N, CA and C of each residue as an Amber inpcrd file, in Angstrom:
protein
   567
   2.3500000 -17.6900000   2.6930000   2.1530000 -18.3940000   4.0070000
   2.0670000 -17.4270000   5.0930000   1.2790000 -17.4930000   5.9820000
   1.3770000 -16.6570000   7.2870000   1.1740000 -17.3650000   8.3780000
   1.5500000 -16.7690000   9.5450000   1.4190000 -17.5890000  10.9790000
   0.9130000 -16.6020000  11.6850000   0.1000000 -17.1620000  12.8240000
  -0.2440000 -16.4020000  13.8130000   0.8940000 -16.3020000  14.7820000
   1.1840000 -14.9780000  15.0990000   2.2470000 -14.6020000  15.9960000
   1.6910000 -13.5640000  17.1680000   1.8870000 -13.7610000  18.2540000
   1.4390000 -13.0100000  19.2960000   2.4770000 -11.9340000  19.4420000
   1.8790000 -10.5270000  19.1300000   2.6610000  -9.5220000  19.3390000
   2.3050000  -8.5260000  20.3240000   3.2340000  -7.7360000  20.8830000
   2.8180000  -6.7020000  21.8500000   3.1140000  -5.4390000  21.2990000
   2.1600000  -4.6670000  21.5960000   2.3910000  -3.1470000  21.1940000
   1.8020000  -2.2700000  22.1280000   1.7710000  -0.9040000  21.9120000
   1.0940000   0.1560000  22.7720000  -0.2800000   0.3160000  22.4290000
  -0.9310000   1.2250000  23.1700000  -2.2100000   1.5760000  22.8270000
  -3.3760000   0.5760000  23.1550000  -4.2150000   0.6920000  22.3570000
  -5.5930000  -0.1050000  22.3940000  -5.4990000  -1.5810000  22.7850000
  -5.2090000  -2.1700000  21.6330000  -5.0040000  -3.6950000  21.6730000
  -5.9060000  -4.3040000  22.7650000  -7.2320000  -3.9890000  22.7330000
  -8.2790000  -4.5040000  23.5580000  -7.8950000  -4.3330000  24.9290000
  -7.4020000  -3.2630000  25.2600000  -7.0750000  -2.8390000  26.7500000
  -6.2670000  -4.1280000  27.4300000  -5.3220000  -4.7530000  26.6760000
  -4.6630000  -5.7670000  27.2320000  -3.0610000  -5.5450000  26.6270000
  -2.1690000  -6.2220000  27.3010000  -1.0150000  -6.0410000  26.7140000
  -0.6460000  -6.7860000  25.6200000  -1.5310000  -7.8490000  25.1860000
  -1.0820000  -8.5790000  24.0250000  -2.3840000  -8.7100000  23.1840000
  -2.0750000  -8.9640000  21.8260000  -3.1510000  -9.1080000  20.9050000
  -2.5000000  -9.9830000  19.7580000  -3.3480000 -10.8660000  19.1690000
  -2.9720000 -11.7230000  18.0350000  -3.1860000 -11.1310000  16.7410000
  -2.1870000 -11.2080000  15.9150000  -2.3310000 -10.6990000  14.5580000
  -1.2880000 -11.6100000  13.8450000  -1.4440000 -11.5940000  12.4990000
  -0.5050000 -12.5070000  11.5470000   0.5620000 -11.4070000  10.9580000
   1.6480000 -12.0200000  10.4130000   2.4900000 -11.5760000   9.6510000
   2.7740000 -12.4340000   8.5580000   2.6520000 -11.9030000   7.3110000
   2.9040000 -12.5510000   6.2020000   4.4630000 -12.8610000   5.9470000
   4.8970000 -14.1370000   5.7690000   6.2860000 -14.3540000   5.6200000
   6.9460000 -13.9070000   4.3680000   6.2500000 -13.5740000   3.3610000
   6.8570000 -13.2640000   2.2020000   6.7780000 -11.8340000   1.6020000
   6.8310000 -10.8860000   2.7450000   6.5340000  -9.5050000   2.4170000
   7.6910000  -8.7180000   3.1220000   7.8200000  -7.4700000   2.8870000
   8.7010000  -6.4980000   3.3300000   7.5300000  -5.5760000   4.2600000
   8.0960000  -4.8910000   5.2850000   7.2500000  -4.0870000   6.1000000
   7.9110000  -2.5160000   6.0900000   6.9280000  -1.7660000   6.2680000
   7.4110000  -0.3470000   6.6710000   7.3050000  -0.0270000   8.1130000
   7.6820000   1.1390000   8.4450000   7.4490000   1.7180000   9.8520000
   6.1170000   2.2460000   9.9300000   5.4100000   2.5500000   8.8380000
   4.0110000   2.8300000   8.7060000   3.0160000   1.7520000   8.8500000
   3.5230000   0.5140000   8.8040000   2.7510000  -0.7900000   8.8730000
   2.0600000  -1.0740000   7.7170000   2.7680000  -0.8630000   6.5680000
   2.4000000  -1.2830000   5.1760000   3.2920000  -2.5350000   5.0050000
   2.6710000  -3.3800000   4.1270000   3.4620000  -4.5980000   3.7060000
   3.6640000  -4.2240000   2.0410000   4.6380000  -4.8160000   1.8020000
   4.8200000  -4.7960000   0.3640000   5.3470000  -6.0580000  -0.2080000
   4.9530000  -6.4980000  -1.4790000   5.1640000  -7.7400000  -2.0460000
   5.7750000  -7.4240000  -3.4670000   6.7530000  -7.8190000  -3.6960000
   7.2600000  -7.6560000  -5.0950000   6.7670000  -8.6850000  -6.0200000
   6.0860000  -8.1210000  -7.1150000   5.5200000  -8.9730000  -8.0890000
   6.3920000  -9.3060000  -9.0580000   7.0150000  -8.3750000  -9.5590000
   7.9620000  -8.3970000 -10.9070000   8.9790000  -7.4760000 -11.0060000
  10.1070000  -8.0290000 -11.5650000  11.1730000  -7.0680000 -11.8260000
  11.4780000  -7.2990000 -13.2220000  11.4300000  -6.0020000 -13.8860000
  11.7140000  -5.8910000 -15.3220000  13.0210000  -5.4220000 -15.6800000
  14.0330000  -6.2720000 -15.9030000  15.4300000  -5.7990000 -15.9660000
  15.4550000  -4.8860000 -17.2130000  14.7010000  -5.1510000 -18.3570000
  14.9250000  -4.3590000 -19.4840000  14.5030000  -3.0530000 -19.2950000
  13.2940000  -2.7550000 -18.6980000  12.6770000  -1.3380000 -18.3110000
  13.5520000  -0.8560000 -16.9390000  14.2550000  -1.6680000 -16.1180000
  14.7660000  -1.4130000 -14.8460000  13.6760000  -0.7580000 -13.9660000
  12.4820000  -1.5530000 -13.8880000  11.3870000  -1.2360000 -13.0470000
  11.0820000  -2.5070000 -12.1170000  10.4030000  -2.1740000 -11.0150000
   9.9820000  -3.2390000 -10.0660000   8.3960000  -3.0470000  -9.7470000
   7.5840000  -3.9690000 -10.1540000   6.2380000  -3.8160000  -9.8910000
   5.9580000  -4.2590000  -8.2930000   5.0940000  -3.6980000  -7.4030000
   5.1410000  -3.9550000  -5.9770000   3.6530000  -3.8160000  -5.6290000
   3.0990000  -4.7730000  -4.9450000   1.7700000  -4.7510000  -4.3130000
   1.9390000  -4.2150000  -2.9130000   1.0290000  -3.3540000  -2.4760000
   1.0720000  -2.6130000  -1.1840000  -0.2170000  -2.9540000  -0.3800000
  -0.0930000  -3.2260000   0.7920000  -1.3050000  -3.4120000   1.6880000
  -0.9540000  -2.9820000   2.9600000  -1.8890000  -3.2370000   4.0630000
  -1.9660000  -2.7940000   5.4330000  -1.6580000  -4.0840000   6.2600000
  -0.7440000  -3.8360000   7.1820000  -0.4720000  -4.8640000   8.1330000
  -1.6040000  -5.1090000   8.9360000  -1.7580000  -6.3100000   9.5100000
  -2.7720000  -6.7080000  10.3770000  -2.5550000  -6.1280000  11.8380000
  -1.4200000  -5.6240000  11.9530000  -0.9700000  -4.8420000  13.2400000
  -1.8210000  -3.7300000  13.4170000  -1.8960000  -2.9200000  12.2530000
  -2.9820000  -1.8050000  12.5000000  -4.2840000  -2.0360000  13.1740000
  -4.7670000  -3.1620000  12.7890000  -6.1100000  -3.5320000  13.4840000
  -5.9460000  -3.9560000  14.9450000  -4.9080000  -4.5340000  15.3170000
  -4.5340000  -4.9710000  16.6110000  -4.3420000  -3.7130000  17.3780000
  -3.7020000  -2.7120000  16.7980000  -3.3550000  -1.5720000  17.5500000
  -4.4720000  -0.5190000  17.4790000  -5.0160000  -0.2950000  16.3420000
  -6.0380000   0.8150000  16.3340000  -7.4790000   0.6910000  16.2290000
  -7.7410000  -0.7610000  16.1400000  -9.2820000  -1.1220000  16.0660000
  -9.5890000  -1.5510000  14.5940000 -10.8550000  -1.5890000  14.5600000
 -11.3710000  -2.2340000  13.2030000 -11.3950000  -1.0490000  12.2150000
 -10.8820000  -1.3530000  10.9760000 -10.7210000  -0.4210000   9.6280000
 -12.2270000  -0.1790000   9.2850000 -12.6730000   1.0190000   9.2710000
 -13.9790000   1.2580000   8.8040000 -13.9790000   2.1270000   7.4480000
 -12.6980000   2.5500000   7.1500000 -12.5730000   3.2530000   5.8770000
 -11.2870000   3.2350000   5.3140000 -11.0850000   3.0090000   4.0400000
  -9.7740000   3.1220000   3.3040000 -10.1350000   3.8540000   2.0660000
  -9.2680000   5.0330000   1.9540000  -9.1070000   5.9160000   0.7410000
  -7.6900000   5.7730000   0.1320000  -7.8760000   5.4530000  -1.2090000
  -6.5200000   5.2790000  -1.9030000  -6.4210000   6.6480000  -2.8230000
  -5.0510000   6.9200000  -2.9430000  -4.7480000   8.0310000  -3.7080000
  -5.1170000   7.7680000  -5.3010000  -5.5880000   8.8930000  -5.8570000
  -5.7610000   8.6700000  -7.2280000  -4.7980000   9.0960000  -8.1320000
  -4.6860000   8.3490000  -9.3280000  -3.5280000   8.9310000 -10.1720000
  -3.9470000  10.3280000 -10.6310000  -3.0660000  11.3500000 -10.9160000
  -3.2730000  12.5430000 -11.3200000  -3.0150000  12.8120000 -12.8050000
  -1.9550000  11.9780000 -13.2750000  -1.6290000  12.0310000 -14.6770000
  -2.4280000  11.3340000 -15.6010000  -3.0240000  11.9120000 -16.4940000
  -3.7320000  11.1400000 -17.4700000  -3.0460000  11.3270000 -18.9090000
  -1.9780000  11.5310000 -18.8780000  -1.0410000  11.7230000 -20.2340000
  -0.8270000  10.3180000 -20.9880000  -1.1900000   9.2480000 -20.1590000
  -0.8960000   7.8740000 -20.6940000  -2.0890000   7.2970000 -21.4730000
  -3.2080000   7.9770000 -21.3290000  -4.4050000   7.4210000 -21.9330000
  -4.5540000   7.7290000 -23.4360000  -4.5330000   6.6550000 -24.4440000
  -4.4360000   7.0420000 -25.5570000  -5.8410000   7.4990000 -26.1560000
  -5.8990000   8.2690000 -27.1440000  -6.8830000   8.8010000 -27.6270000
  -7.2880000   7.9830000 -29.0460000  -8.4270000   7.6010000 -29.0710000
  -8.8120000   6.8920000 -30.3640000  -8.8400000   7.6780000 -31.5930000
  -8.5250000   7.1250000 -32.6490000  -8.4870000   7.9700000 -33.9530000
  -9.8960000   8.3550000 -34.2300000 -10.9890000   7.8900000 -33.8680000
 -12.3840000   8.6380000 -34.2550000 -12.8390000   9.4410000 -32.9250000
 -11.8840000   9.9030000 -32.1780000 -12.1940000  10.6810000 -30.9630000
 -12.6650000  12.0610000 -31.1480000 -12.7300000  12.5140000 -32.2930000
 -13.1260000  14.0190000 -32.9300000 -11.9640000  14.8110000 -32.9220000
 -10.8410000  14.5440000 -32.5190000  -9.7460000  15.5320000 -32.7740000
  -9.0410000  15.6050000 -34.0090000  -8.8590000  16.6780000 -34.1390000
  -8.1690000  17.0310000 -35.5230000  -6.7890000  16.4500000 -35.6000000
  -6.2800000  16.6680000 -36.8530000  -4.7550000  15.9610000 -37.1250000
  -3.7320000  16.8530000 -36.3170000  -4.1290000  18.1180000 -36.1510000
  -3.3180000  19.0260000 -35.4910000  -3.1600000  18.6990000 -34.0020000
  -4.3320000  18.5320000 -33.3780000  -4.5420000  18.2380000 -32.0450000
  -3.7010000  16.9370000 -31.6380000  -3.8200000  15.9440000 -32.5680000
  -3.1240000  14.7130000 -32.4810000  -1.7470000  14.9650000 -32.4780000
  -1.0030000  15.7500000 -33.2750000   0.4380000  16.1460000 -33.4420000
   0.8700000  16.8080000 -32.1660000   0.0530000  17.6280000 -31.5430000
   0.4380000  18.5010000 -30.4320000   0.3780000  17.7020000 -29.1530000
  -0.3130000  16.4350000 -29.1200000  -0.3240000  15.8190000 -27.7790000
   1.2120000  15.3180000 -27.4220000   1.5090000  15.0920000 -26.2210000
   2.8570000  14.6590000 -25.7410000   2.7370000  13.1500000 -26.1070000
   3.8510000  12.6850000 -25.9670000   4.1250000  11.1600000 -26.3160000
   3.5840000  10.3980000 -25.2240000   3.1690000   9.0200000 -25.5840000
   2.4210000   8.1610000 -24.7460000   3.4830000   7.8450000 -23.6070000
   3.0050000   8.0440000 -22.3900000   3.8760000   7.7270000 -21.1540000
   4.0450000   6.1690000 -21.1060000   5.2010000   5.8850000 -20.5080000
   5.5510000   4.3990000 -20.2220000   4.8480000   3.7140000 -19.0110000
   4.2050000   4.6170000 -18.2830000   3.3930000   4.1260000 -17.0250000
   2.0130000   4.3860000 -17.0340000   1.2370000   3.9220000 -16.1300000
  -0.1990000   3.9340000 -16.2690000  -0.7660000   4.9520000 -15.4790000
  -0.3160000   5.5790000 -14.3880000  -1.0070000   6.3230000 -13.5940000
  -0.0700000   7.6980000 -13.0750000  -0.5370000   8.2700000 -12.1180000
   0.2150000   9.4280000 -11.3430000   1.5360000   9.1460000 -10.6310000
   2.3680000   9.8210000 -10.7660000   3.5850000   9.7480000  -9.9860000
   3.3410000  10.0520000  -8.4830000   3.9170000   9.3390000  -7.6470000
   3.6630000   9.6760000  -6.2290000   5.0790000   9.5340000  -5.5260000
   5.4660000  10.7060000  -4.7910000   6.8150000  10.7430000  -4.1240000
   6.5500000  10.1790000  -2.7850000   7.8150000  10.1200000  -2.0080000
   7.6280000   9.5540000  -0.5290000   7.2180000  10.6520000   0.3150000
   6.7660000  11.8810000  -0.0190000   6.1910000  12.8560000   0.8820000
   4.8810000  13.0760000   0.4950000   4.3890000  12.2270000  -0.4460000
   2.8430000  12.3040000  -0.7830000   1.9250000  11.2040000  -0.2980000
   0.7990000  11.6460000  -0.0640000  -0.2930000  10.7290000   0.5000000
  -0.5160000   9.5710000  -0.3220000  -0.4590000   8.3840000   0.2180000
  -0.6850000   7.2240000  -0.5210000  -2.2350000   6.5780000  -0.1620000
  -2.2250000   6.3580000   1.1450000  -3.5990000   5.6960000   1.8020000
  -3.8460000   6.4840000   2.9210000  -5.3000000   6.6110000   3.0540000
  -5.8620000   7.2330000   4.3800000  -6.7110000   6.0490000   4.7590000
  -6.3820000   5.6860000   6.1400000  -7.1850000   4.6880000   6.8030000
  -7.8340000   5.3420000   7.9810000  -9.2020000   5.0770000   8.2840000
  -9.9260000   5.3110000   9.4150000 -10.2310000   4.0580000  10.2230000
  -9.9550000   4.2130000  11.5460000 -10.2170000   2.8980000  12.3340000
 -11.2070000   3.3570000  13.3790000 -11.8370000   2.3120000  14.1510000
 -12.6810000   2.5630000  15.1530000 -12.4030000   1.5450000  16.4490000
 -12.2510000   1.9600000  17.5360000 -11.9020000   1.3480000  18.7360000
 -12.8550000   1.7340000  19.6860000 -13.8160000   0.9570000  20.1420000
 -14.9190000   1.3370000  21.0220000 -15.6290000   2.5000000  20.3120000
 -15.6120000   3.8000000  20.9650000 -16.3240000   4.8040000  20.3480000
 -15.4110000   5.8220000  19.8270000 -14.1070000   5.4920000  19.8080000
 -13.1010000   6.4140000  19.2670000 -12.5820000   6.0520000  18.0480000
 -12.2520000   7.0990000  17.1460000 -11.9670000   7.0730000  15.7040000
 -10.5810000   7.5770000  15.5990000  -9.6610000   6.8360000  14.6940000
  -8.4090000   7.3140000  14.4310000  -8.2330000   7.4630000  12.9430000
  -7.6670000   8.4000000  12.4300000  -7.4660000   8.5940000  10.9830000
  -5.9290000   8.6910000  10.7140000  -5.3280000   7.5840000  10.0690000
  -3.9900000   7.6460000   9.6390000  -3.6840000   8.0540000   8.3130000
  -2.9290000   9.0350000   7.9380000  -2.5050000   9.3630000   6.6230000
  -1.0790000   8.7690000   6.3220000  -1.0200000   7.8930000   5.3990000
   0.0990000   7.1490000   5.0710000   0.7650000   7.4160000   3.8340000
   2.0150000   8.1360000   3.7850000   2.5780000   8.3700000   2.5320000
   3.3190000   7.2000000   1.8430000   3.5180000   7.2170000   0.5770000
   4.1910000   6.2820000  -0.2790000   5.5640000   5.9440000   0.4310000
   5.8410000   4.8310000   0.5730000   7.1500000   4.3180000   1.0020000
   8.2910000   4.4860000  -0.0530000   8.0630000   4.8410000  -1.1360000
   9.0160000   4.8840000  -2.2600000   8.5010000   5.7160000  -3.3600000
   9.3530000   6.4180000  -4.0720000   8.7670000   7.0630000  -5.1850000
   8.2610000   6.0640000  -6.2930000   7.1610000   6.2160000  -6.7460000
   6.3770000   5.3430000  -7.5150000   5.4050000   5.7960000  -8.4140000
   4.9140000   4.9380000  -9.4450000   3.7410000   5.2010000 -10.1250000
   2.6100000   4.2490000  -9.8280000   1.4160000   4.7170000  -9.8040000
   0.3400000   4.0560000  -9.1980000  -0.1870000   3.1450000 -10.5610000
  -0.1840000   1.9400000 -10.5780000  -0.4320000   1.1220000 -11.6690000
  -2.0410000   0.6630000 -11.5760000  -2.3790000   0.3880000 -10.3620000
  -3.7120000  -0.3320000 -10.0640000  -4.0770000  -0.1420000  -8.6090000
  -5.5160000   0.4740000  -8.4990000  -6.1300000   0.4500000  -7.2410000
  -7.0850000  -0.6370000  -6.9040000  -6.9590000  -1.0670000  -5.6220000
  -8.1600000  -2.1660000  -5.4620000  -9.2620000  -1.5760000  -4.8140000
 -10.3510000  -1.1190000  -5.7200000 -11.4490000  -0.5070000  -5.2390000
 -12.2700000  -1.1920000  -4.1660000 -12.2080000  -2.5090000  -4.1960000
 -12.7810000  -3.4390000  -3.3410000 -12.6350000  -2.9250000  -1.8110000
 -11.3160000  -2.4890000  -1.5860000 -11.0380000  -2.0640000   0.0040000
 -11.8420000  -0.8600000   0.3340000 -11.8970000  -0.0700000  -0.6200000
 -12.7680000   1.3140000  -0.4440000 -14.2200000   0.8680000  -0.2550000
 -14.7080000   0.0910000  -1.1760000 -16.2450000  -0.2500000  -1.1410000
 -16.5130000  -1.1420000   0.1540000 -15.4430000  -1.9560000   0.5920000
 -15.8080000  -2.9780000   1.5960000 -14.7230000  -2.8430000   2.5900000
 -14.3900000  -2.0260000   3.3420000 -13.1110000  -1.9590000   4.3530000
 -13.1380000  -3.1650000   5.1320000 -13.9630000  -3.9350000   5.3600000
 -14.0710000  -5.1300000   6.3290000 -13.1400000  -5.9670000   5.5980000
 -12.8390000  -6.2130000   4.2160000 -11.8010000  -6.7770000   3.5940000
 -10.4440000  -6.7780000   4.4390000 -10.1900000  -5.6140000   4.7420000
  -8.9170000  -5.3460000   5.4280000  -8.8810000  -6.0980000   6.7430000
  -9.8800000  -6.0260000   7.4770000 -10.1250000  -6.6580000   8.8120000
 -10.0400000  -8.1730000   8.5830000 -10.4330000  -8.6920000   7.5480000
 -10.7630000 -10.1580000   7.2520000  -9.6720000 -10.5960000   6.6070000
  -9.0450000  -9.9870000   5.6870000  -8.0160000 -10.7850000   4.7200000
  -6.7820000  -9.8590000   4.3820000  -6.1520000  -9.1600000   5.3230000
  -5.1820000  -8.1370000   5.0230000  -4.1410000  -8.4540000   4.1780000
  -3.6310000  -9.7420000   4.0700000  -2.4870000 -10.1550000   3.1700000
  -3.0530000 -10.8630000   2.0850000  -4.4080000 -10.9300000   1.8220000
  -4.7340000 -11.5730000   0.5010000  -5.7010000 -10.4950000  -0.3510000
  -6.8220000 -10.5880000  -0.4450000  -7.7420000  -9.6610000  -1.2970000
  -7.7150000  -8.3340000  -0.8150000  -7.1980000  -7.9040000   0.2690000
  -7.2800000  -6.6990000   0.8640000  -6.0420000  -6.0720000   0.4370000
  -5.3500000  -6.2070000  -0.4360000  -4.2850000  -5.4510000  -1.0260000
  -4.8980000  -4.1380000  -1.3630000  -4.0770000  -3.0020000  -1.3420000
  -4.4760000  -1.7300000  -1.5120000  -4.1830000  -1.1530000  -2.9950000
  -2.8790000  -1.1900000  -3.4090000  -2.4300000  -0.4820000  -4.4740000
  -1.2540000  -1.1460000  -5.1170000  -1.2260000  -1.3000000  -6.5200000
   0.1690000  -1.9200000  -7.0170000   0.8670000  -0.6990000  -7.8490000
   2.0600000  -0.7270000  -7.3210000   2.8530000   0.4440000  -7.9150000
   4.0550000   0.0630000  -8.7700000   4.5390000   0.6950000  -9.4770000
   5.7720000   0.4770000 -10.3430000   6.7680000   1.6940000 -10.0090000
   8.0390000   0.9850000  -9.6590000   9.1120000   2.0480000  -9.3380000
  10.4420000   1.6730000 -10.2200000  11.4150000   2.5610000 -10.3250000
  12.5520000   2.2310000 -10.9210000  13.2890000   1.3070000  -9.8500000
  13.9190000   0.2660000 -10.3370000  14.6780000  -0.6790000  -9.4390000
  15.7600000   0.0460000  -8.6320000  16.3180000   1.0960000  -9.2840000
  17.1240000   1.8560000  -8.4710000  16.7160000   2.3940000  -7.2510000
  15.3710000   2.8590000  -7.3110000  14.6320000   3.6150000  -6.2070000
  14.3040000   2.6150000  -5.1310000  14.2970000   1.3340000  -5.4720000
  13.7820000   0.4090000  -4.6100000  14.9290000  -0.5460000  -3.9900000
  15.2480000  -0.4080000  -2.6190000  16.3000000  -0.8950000  -2.1430000
  15.5930000  -1.6380000  -0.9110000  15.5070000  -3.1360000  -1.2510000
  14.8200000  -3.9800000  -0.0630000  15.3700000  -3.8470000   1.3390000
  16.6660000  -3.4370000   1.4030000  17.3170000  -3.3920000   2.6230000
  16.8030000  -2.3740000   3.5050000  16.1200000  -1.2910000   2.7920000
  15.6410000  -0.0850000   3.5770000  14.1730000  -0.5380000   4.2870000
  13.9120000  -1.6880000   3.9540000  12.5310000  -2.1630000   4.7020000
  12.7030000  -3.3030000   5.4940000  11.7570000  -3.7210000   6.2550000
  12.0040000  -4.9250000   7.3160000  11.4210000  -6.1410000   6.8280000
  11.9800000  -7.0510000   6.9260000  11.5420000  -8.5660000   6.8570000
  10.5780000  -8.9590000   8.0410000  10.1260000 -10.0340000   7.9240000
   9.0480000 -10.2940000   8.9390000   9.7980000 -10.4720000  10.2510000
  10.8630000 -10.9790000  10.3090000  11.7340000 -11.0640000  11.7200000
  12.0530000  -9.7170000  12.3050000  12.4170000  -8.8150000  11.3810000
  12.7800000  -7.4540000  11.7480000  11.5170000  -6.7560000  12.1750000
  10.5060000  -7.0050000  11.5180000   9.1830000  -6.3020000  11.7680000
   8.7340000  -6.6040000  13.0860000   8.5970000  -7.9610000  13.3930000
   8.2300000  -8.3790000  14.6680000   9.0620000  -7.8200000  15.7010000
  10.3830000  -7.7180000  15.5250000  11.3430000  -7.3170000  16.5970000
  10.9050000  -5.7250000  16.8290000  10.7310000  -4.9410000  15.8750000
  10.2670000  -3.5990000  15.9860000   9.0110000  -3.5410000  16.7570000
   8.0900000  -4.3310000  16.4370000   6.7860000  -4.2500000  17.2330000
   6.9370000  -4.6470000  18.5630000   7.7820000  -5.4710000  18.8610000
   8.1140000  -5.9760000  20.3850000   8.8030000  -4.8760000  21.1130000
   9.3960000  -3.7700000  20.4240000  10.1920000  -2.7710000  21.1830000
   9.2990000  -1.5470000  21.3090000   8.0280000  -1.5840000  20.7750000
   7.1420000  -0.5700000  21.0670000   6.7520000  -0.4300000  22.4210000
   6.7320000   0.8380000  22.8850000   6.2110000   0.9190000  24.5260000
   4.9160000   0.3420000  24.6280000
């Protein structure tokens, strides 16, 4: 569920003091204007799966999103090799054990999403780091192919990445709920 909330923020905002944008009620927010939605908590593995996307405030503040580039997993150790792949038995024995995760590890100081926006004839590029140490599980290539999705449905089909993190690394209290996020936006100059 989302509601239209009139927010105030700095910068462009159509050269006025106010712009309309929505804030999803069932998400957590970061200072970098990412939203996070917990999908699943696996108590046996001690992991949490989280869907990450871009807040509508980005469009209200910086203009139309014209490009989204998502981080690509670097770790390919998890991809199993078929028995008929042409590897010898020696090659099979030397390969490392199958990883429990699906993609590359990303730490909080590493790039997760690059967003390019356009307001009038000015362009802004934002480099957004991962909000938590995590493993990339799934990328939404649709937002790269069609960045208008982010402008039209930021809290729905325009999610960017699904990650998995150890539950111990994910403390919901370090992020903002909808009310805290709105309060933070209202305090911006």
